[in-house]
JSON list of C-alpha atoms in Angstrom, two decimals:
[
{"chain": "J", "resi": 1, "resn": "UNK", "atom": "CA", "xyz": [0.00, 0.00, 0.00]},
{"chain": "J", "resi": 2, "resn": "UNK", "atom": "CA", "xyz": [2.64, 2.26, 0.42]},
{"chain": "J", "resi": 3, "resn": "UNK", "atom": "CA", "xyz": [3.96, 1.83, -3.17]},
{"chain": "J", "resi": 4, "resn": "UNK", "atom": "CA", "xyz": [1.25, 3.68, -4.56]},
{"chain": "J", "resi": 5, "resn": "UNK", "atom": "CA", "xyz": [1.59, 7.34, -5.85]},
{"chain": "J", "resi": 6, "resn": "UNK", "atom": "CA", "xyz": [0.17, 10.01, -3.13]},
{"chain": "J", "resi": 7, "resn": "UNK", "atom": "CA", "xyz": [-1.09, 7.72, -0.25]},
{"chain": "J", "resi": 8, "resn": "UNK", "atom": "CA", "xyz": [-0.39, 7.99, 3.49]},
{"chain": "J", "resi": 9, "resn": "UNK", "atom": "CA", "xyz": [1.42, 5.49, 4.81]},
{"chain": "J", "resi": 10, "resn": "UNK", "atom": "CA", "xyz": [-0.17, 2.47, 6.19]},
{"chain": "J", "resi": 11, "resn": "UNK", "atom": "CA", "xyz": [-1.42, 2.82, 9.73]},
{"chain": "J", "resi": 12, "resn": "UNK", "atom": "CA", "xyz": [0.83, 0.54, 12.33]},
{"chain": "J", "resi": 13, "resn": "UNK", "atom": "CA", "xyz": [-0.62, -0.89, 15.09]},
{"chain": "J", "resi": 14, "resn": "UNK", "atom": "CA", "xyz": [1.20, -2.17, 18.42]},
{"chain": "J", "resi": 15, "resn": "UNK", "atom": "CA", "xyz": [-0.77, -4.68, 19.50]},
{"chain": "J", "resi": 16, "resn": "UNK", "atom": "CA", "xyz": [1.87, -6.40, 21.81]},
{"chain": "J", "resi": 17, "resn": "UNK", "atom": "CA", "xyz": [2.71, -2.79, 23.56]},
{"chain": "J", "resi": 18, "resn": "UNK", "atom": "CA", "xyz": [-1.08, -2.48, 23.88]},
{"chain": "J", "resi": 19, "resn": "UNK", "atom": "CA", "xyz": [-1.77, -6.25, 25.62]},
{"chain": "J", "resi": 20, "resn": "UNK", "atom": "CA", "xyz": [1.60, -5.30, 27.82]},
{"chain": "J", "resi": 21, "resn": "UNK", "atom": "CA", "xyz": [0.20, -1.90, 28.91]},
{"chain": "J", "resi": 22, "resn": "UNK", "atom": "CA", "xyz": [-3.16, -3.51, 29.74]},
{"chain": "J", "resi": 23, "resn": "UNK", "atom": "CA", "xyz": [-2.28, -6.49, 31.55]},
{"chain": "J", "resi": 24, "resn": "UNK", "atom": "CA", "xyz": [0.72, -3.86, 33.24]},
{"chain": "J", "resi": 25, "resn": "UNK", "atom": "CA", "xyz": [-2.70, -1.86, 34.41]},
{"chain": "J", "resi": 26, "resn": "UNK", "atom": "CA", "xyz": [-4.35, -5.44, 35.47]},
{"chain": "J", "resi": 27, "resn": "UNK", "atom": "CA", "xyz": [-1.46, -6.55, 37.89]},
{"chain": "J", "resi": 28, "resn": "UNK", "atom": "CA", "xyz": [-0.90, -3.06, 39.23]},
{"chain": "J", "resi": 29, "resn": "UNK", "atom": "CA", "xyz": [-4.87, -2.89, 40.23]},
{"chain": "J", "resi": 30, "resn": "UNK", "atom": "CA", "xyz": [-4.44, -6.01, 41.58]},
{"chain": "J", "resi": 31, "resn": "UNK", "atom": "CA", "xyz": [-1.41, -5.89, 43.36]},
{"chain": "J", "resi": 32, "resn": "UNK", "atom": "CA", "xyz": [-3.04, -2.41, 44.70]},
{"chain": "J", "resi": 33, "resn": "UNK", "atom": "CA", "xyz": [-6.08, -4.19, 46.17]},
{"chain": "J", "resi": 34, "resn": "UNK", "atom": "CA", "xyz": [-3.79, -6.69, 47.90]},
{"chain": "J", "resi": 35, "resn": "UNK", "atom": "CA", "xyz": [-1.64, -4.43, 49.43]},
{"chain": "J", "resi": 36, "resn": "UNK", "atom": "CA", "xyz": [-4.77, -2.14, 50.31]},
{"chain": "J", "resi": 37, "resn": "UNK", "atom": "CA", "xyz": [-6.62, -5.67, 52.43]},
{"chain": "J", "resi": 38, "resn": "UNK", "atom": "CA", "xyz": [-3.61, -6.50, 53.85]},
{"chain": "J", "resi": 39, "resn": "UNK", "atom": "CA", "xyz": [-3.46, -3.12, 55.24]},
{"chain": "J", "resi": 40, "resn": "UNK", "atom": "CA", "xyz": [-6.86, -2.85, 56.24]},
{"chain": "J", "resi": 41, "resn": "UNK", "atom": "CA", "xyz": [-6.55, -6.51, 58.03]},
{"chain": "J", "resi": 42, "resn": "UNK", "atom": "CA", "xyz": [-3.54, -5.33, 59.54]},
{"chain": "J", "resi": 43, "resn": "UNK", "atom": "CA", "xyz": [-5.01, -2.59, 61.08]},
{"chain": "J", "resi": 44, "resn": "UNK", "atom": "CA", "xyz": [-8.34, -4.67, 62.17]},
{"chain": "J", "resi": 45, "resn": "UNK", "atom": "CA", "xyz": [-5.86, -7.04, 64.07]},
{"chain": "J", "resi": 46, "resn": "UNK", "atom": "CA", "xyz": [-4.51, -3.97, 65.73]},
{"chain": "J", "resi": 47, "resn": "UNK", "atom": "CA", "xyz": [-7.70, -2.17, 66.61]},
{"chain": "J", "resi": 48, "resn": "UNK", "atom": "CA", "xyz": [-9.06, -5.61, 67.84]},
{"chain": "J", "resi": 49, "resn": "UNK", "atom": "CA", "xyz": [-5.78, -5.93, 70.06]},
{"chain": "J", "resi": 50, "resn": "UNK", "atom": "CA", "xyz": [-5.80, -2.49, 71.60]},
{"chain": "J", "resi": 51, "resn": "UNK", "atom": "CA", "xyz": [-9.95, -2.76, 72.40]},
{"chain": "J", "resi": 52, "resn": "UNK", "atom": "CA", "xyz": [-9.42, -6.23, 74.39]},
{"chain": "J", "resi": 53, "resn": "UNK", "atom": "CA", "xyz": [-5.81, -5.31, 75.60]},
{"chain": "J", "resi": 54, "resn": "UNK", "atom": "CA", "xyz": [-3.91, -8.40, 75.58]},
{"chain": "J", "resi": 55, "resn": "UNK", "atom": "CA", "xyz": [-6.04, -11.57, 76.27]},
{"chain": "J", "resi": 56, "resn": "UNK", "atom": "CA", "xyz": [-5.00, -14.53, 74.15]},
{"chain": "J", "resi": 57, "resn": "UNK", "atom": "CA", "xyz": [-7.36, -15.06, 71.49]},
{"chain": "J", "resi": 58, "resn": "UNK", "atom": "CA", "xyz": [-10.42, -17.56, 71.76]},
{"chain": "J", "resi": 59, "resn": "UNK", "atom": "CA", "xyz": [-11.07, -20.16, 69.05]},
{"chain": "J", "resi": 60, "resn": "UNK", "atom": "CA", "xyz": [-14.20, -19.75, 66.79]},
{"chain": "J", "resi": 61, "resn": "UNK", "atom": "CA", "xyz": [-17.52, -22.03, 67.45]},
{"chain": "J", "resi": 62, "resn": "UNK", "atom": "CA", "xyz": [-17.53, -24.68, 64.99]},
{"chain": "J", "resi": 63, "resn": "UNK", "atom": "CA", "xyz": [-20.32, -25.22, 62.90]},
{"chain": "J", "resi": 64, "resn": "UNK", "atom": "CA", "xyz": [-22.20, -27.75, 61.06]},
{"chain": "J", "resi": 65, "resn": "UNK", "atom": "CA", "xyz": [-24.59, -27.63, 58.08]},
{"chain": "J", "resi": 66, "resn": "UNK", "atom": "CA", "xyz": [-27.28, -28.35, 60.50]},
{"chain": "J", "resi": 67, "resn": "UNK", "atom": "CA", "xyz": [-28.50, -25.77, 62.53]},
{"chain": "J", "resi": 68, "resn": "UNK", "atom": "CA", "xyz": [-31.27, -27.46, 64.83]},
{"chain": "J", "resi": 69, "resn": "UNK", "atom": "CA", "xyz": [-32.13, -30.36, 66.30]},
{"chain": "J", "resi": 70, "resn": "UNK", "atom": "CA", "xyz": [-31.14, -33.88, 64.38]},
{"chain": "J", "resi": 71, "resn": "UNK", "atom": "CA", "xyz": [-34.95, -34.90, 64.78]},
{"chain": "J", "resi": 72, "resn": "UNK", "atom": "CA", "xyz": [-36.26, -32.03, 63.29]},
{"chain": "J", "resi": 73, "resn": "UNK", "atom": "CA", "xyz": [-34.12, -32.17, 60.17]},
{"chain": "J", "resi": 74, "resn": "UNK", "atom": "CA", "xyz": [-34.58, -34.59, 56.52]},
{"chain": "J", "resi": 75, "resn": "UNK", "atom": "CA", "xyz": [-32.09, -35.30, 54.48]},
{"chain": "J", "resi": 76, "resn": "UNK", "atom": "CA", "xyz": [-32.91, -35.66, 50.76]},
{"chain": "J", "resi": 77, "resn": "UNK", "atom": "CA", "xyz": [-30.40, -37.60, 49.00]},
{"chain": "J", "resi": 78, "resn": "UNK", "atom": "CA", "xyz": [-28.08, -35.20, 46.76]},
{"chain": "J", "resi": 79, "resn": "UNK", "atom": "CA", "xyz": [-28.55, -32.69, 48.94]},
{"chain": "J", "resi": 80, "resn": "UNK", "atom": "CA", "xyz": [-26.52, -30.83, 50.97]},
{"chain": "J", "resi": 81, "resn": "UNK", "atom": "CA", "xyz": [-28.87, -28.86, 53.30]},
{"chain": "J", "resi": 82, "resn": "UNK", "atom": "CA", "xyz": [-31.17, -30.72, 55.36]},
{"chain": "J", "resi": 83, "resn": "UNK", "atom": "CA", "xyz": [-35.08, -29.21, 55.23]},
{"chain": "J", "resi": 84, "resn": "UNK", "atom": "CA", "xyz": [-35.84, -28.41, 59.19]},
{"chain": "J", "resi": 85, "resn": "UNK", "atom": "CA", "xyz": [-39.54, -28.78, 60.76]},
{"chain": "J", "resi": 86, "resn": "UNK", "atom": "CA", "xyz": [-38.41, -27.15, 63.82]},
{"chain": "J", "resi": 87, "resn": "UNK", "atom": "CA", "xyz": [-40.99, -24.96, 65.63]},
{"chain": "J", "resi": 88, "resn": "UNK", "atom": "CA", "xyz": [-43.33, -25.23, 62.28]},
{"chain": "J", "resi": 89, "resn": "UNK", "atom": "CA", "xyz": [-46.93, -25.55, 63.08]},
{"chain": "J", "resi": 90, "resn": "UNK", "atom": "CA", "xyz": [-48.61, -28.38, 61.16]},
{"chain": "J", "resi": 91, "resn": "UNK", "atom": "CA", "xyz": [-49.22, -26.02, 57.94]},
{"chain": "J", "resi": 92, "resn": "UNK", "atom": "CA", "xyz": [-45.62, -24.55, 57.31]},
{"chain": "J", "resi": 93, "resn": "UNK", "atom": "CA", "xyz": [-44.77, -28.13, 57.79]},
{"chain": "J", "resi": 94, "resn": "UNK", "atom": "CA", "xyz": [-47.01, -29.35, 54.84]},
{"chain": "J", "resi": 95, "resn": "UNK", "atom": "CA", "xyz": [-45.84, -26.53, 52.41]},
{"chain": "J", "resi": 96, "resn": "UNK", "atom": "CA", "xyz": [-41.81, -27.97, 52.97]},
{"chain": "J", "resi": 97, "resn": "UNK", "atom": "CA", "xyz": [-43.34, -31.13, 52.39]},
{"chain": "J", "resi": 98, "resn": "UNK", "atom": "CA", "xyz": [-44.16, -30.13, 48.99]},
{"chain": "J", "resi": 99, "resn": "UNK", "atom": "CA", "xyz": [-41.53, -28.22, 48.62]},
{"chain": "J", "resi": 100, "resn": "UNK", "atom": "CA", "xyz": [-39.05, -31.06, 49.13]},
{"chain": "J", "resi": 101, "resn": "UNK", "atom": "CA", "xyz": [-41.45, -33.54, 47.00]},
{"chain": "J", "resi": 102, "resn": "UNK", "atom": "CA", "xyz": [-42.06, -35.50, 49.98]},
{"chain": "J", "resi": 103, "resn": "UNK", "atom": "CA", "xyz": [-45.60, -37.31, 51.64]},
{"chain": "J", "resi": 104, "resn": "UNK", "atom": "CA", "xyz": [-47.06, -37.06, 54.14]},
{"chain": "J", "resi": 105, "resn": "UNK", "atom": "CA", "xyz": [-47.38, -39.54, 56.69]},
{"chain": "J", "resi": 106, "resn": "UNK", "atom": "CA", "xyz": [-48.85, -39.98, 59.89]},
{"chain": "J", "resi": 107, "resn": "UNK", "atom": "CA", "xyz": [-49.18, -37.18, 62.50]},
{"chain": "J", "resi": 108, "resn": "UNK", "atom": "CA", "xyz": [-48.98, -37.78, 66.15]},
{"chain": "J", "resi": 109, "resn": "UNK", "atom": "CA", "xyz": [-48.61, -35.59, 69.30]},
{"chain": "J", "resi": 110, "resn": "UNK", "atom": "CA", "xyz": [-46.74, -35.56, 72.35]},
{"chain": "J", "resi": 111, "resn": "UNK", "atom": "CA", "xyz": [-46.55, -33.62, 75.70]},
{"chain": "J", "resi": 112, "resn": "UNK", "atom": "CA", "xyz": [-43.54, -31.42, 75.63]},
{"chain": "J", "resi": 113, "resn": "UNK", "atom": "CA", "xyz": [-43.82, -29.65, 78.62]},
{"chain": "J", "resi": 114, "resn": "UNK", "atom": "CA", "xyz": [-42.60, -26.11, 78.61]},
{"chain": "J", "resi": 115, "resn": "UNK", "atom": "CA", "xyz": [-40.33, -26.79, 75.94]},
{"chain": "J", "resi": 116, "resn": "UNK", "atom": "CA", "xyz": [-42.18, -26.18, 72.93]},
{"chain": "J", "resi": 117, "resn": "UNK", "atom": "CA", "xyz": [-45.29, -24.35, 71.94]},
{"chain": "J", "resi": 118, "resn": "UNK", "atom": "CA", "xyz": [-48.14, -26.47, 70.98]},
{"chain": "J", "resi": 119, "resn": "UNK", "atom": "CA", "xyz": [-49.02, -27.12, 67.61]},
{"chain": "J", "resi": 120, "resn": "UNK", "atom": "CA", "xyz": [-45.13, -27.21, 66.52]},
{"chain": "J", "resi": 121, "resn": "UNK", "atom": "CA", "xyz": [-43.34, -29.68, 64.60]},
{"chain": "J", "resi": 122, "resn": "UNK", "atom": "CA", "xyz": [-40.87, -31.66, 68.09]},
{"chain": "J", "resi": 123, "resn": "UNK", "atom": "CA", "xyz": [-39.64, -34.51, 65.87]},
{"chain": "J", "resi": 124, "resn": "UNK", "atom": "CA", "xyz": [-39.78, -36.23, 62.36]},
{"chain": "J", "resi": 125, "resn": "UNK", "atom": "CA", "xyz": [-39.14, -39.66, 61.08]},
{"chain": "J", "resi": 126, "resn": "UNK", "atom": "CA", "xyz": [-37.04, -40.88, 59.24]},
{"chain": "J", "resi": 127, "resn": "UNK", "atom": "CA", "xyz": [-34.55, -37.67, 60.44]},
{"chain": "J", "resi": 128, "resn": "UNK", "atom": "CA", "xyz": [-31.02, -37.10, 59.36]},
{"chain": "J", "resi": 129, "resn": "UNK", "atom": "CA", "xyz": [-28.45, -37.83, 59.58]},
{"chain": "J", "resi": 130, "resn": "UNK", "atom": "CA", "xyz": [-30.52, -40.71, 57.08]},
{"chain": "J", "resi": 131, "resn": "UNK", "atom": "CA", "xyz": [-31.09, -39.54, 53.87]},
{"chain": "J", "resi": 132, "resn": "UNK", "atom": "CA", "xyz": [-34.21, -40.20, 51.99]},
{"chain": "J", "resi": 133, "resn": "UNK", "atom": "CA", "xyz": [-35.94, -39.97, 48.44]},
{"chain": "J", "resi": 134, "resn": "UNK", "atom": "CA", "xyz": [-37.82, -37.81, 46.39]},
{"chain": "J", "resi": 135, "resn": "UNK", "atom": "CA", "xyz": [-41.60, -38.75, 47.31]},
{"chain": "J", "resi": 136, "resn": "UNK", "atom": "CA", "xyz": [-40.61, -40.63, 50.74]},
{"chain": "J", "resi": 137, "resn": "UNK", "atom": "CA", "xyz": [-43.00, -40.43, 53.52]},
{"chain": "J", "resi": 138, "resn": "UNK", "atom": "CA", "xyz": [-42.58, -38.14, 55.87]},
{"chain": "J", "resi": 139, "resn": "UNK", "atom": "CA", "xyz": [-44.19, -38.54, 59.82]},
{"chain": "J", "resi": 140, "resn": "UNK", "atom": "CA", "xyz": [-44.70, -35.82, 61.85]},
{"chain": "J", "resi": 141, "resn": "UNK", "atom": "CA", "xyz": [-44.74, -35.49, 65.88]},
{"chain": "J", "resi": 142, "resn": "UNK", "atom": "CA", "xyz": [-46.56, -32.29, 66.82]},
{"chain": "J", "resi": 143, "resn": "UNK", "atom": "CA", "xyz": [-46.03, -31.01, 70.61]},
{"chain": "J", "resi": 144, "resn": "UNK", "atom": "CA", "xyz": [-49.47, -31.45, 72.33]},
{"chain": "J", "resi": 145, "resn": "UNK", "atom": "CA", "xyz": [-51.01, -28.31, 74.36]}
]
């Protein structure tokens, strides 16, 4: 193109310079963010350490996937999260039912005392940690009045 009589010159492009010069701009941001956490963190650790003055440091709870009661909890199979009945009345209880494509089975109450409010779900069978099947049947144990 540049042989011909009266034309401009053929336009060059850089396009390694320009791939350089963005990924340049890429790690900078990056390494910018980094440095910016690591600062903030730093700076958590010591306004945490100055509020509680210098008492050793106390482990963190552990936790499980499950966050009531075993007998209020099903398992479906492939799932991770159990479905939990706890403190449902009977109607909430029915809608989860569906929910998780599960029956209903037979529903029986129990004296809990002053545990649990009457009309709530207090256990279910089968309960994890067994897992069971799409359209399984579900029984319920209600607390009595």
């Amino acid at each position: 193109m540049n042989e011909f009589a009266n034309s401009a010159d053929a336009p060059s492009v850089d396009t390694v310079g320009i791939v350089r010069k963005t990924r340049r701009k890429r790690v900078t941001a990056i390494a910018g963010l980094a440095a910016a956490l690591i600062v903030a963190g730093g700076g958590t650790a010591l306004a945490t350490a100055a509020a509680n003055g210098s008492h050793a440091a106390k482990p963190a709870a552990a936790t499980t996937t499950s966050t009531g009661n075993d007998a209020t909890n099903v398992l479906l199979k492939g799932s991770k999260f159990p479905l939990e009945f706890a403190g449902l009345d009977l109607d909430f209880a029915k809608q989860l039912l569906l929910k998780g494509q599960l029956k209903l089975g037979t529903v029986s109450k129990v004296d809990c005392g002053k545990n649990g409010k009457p009309g709530s779900v207090h256990s279910v069978d089968p309960h994890s940690p067994k897992t069971v099947s799409i359209g399984a049947t579900i029984n319920l144990t209600l607390c009595a009045g």
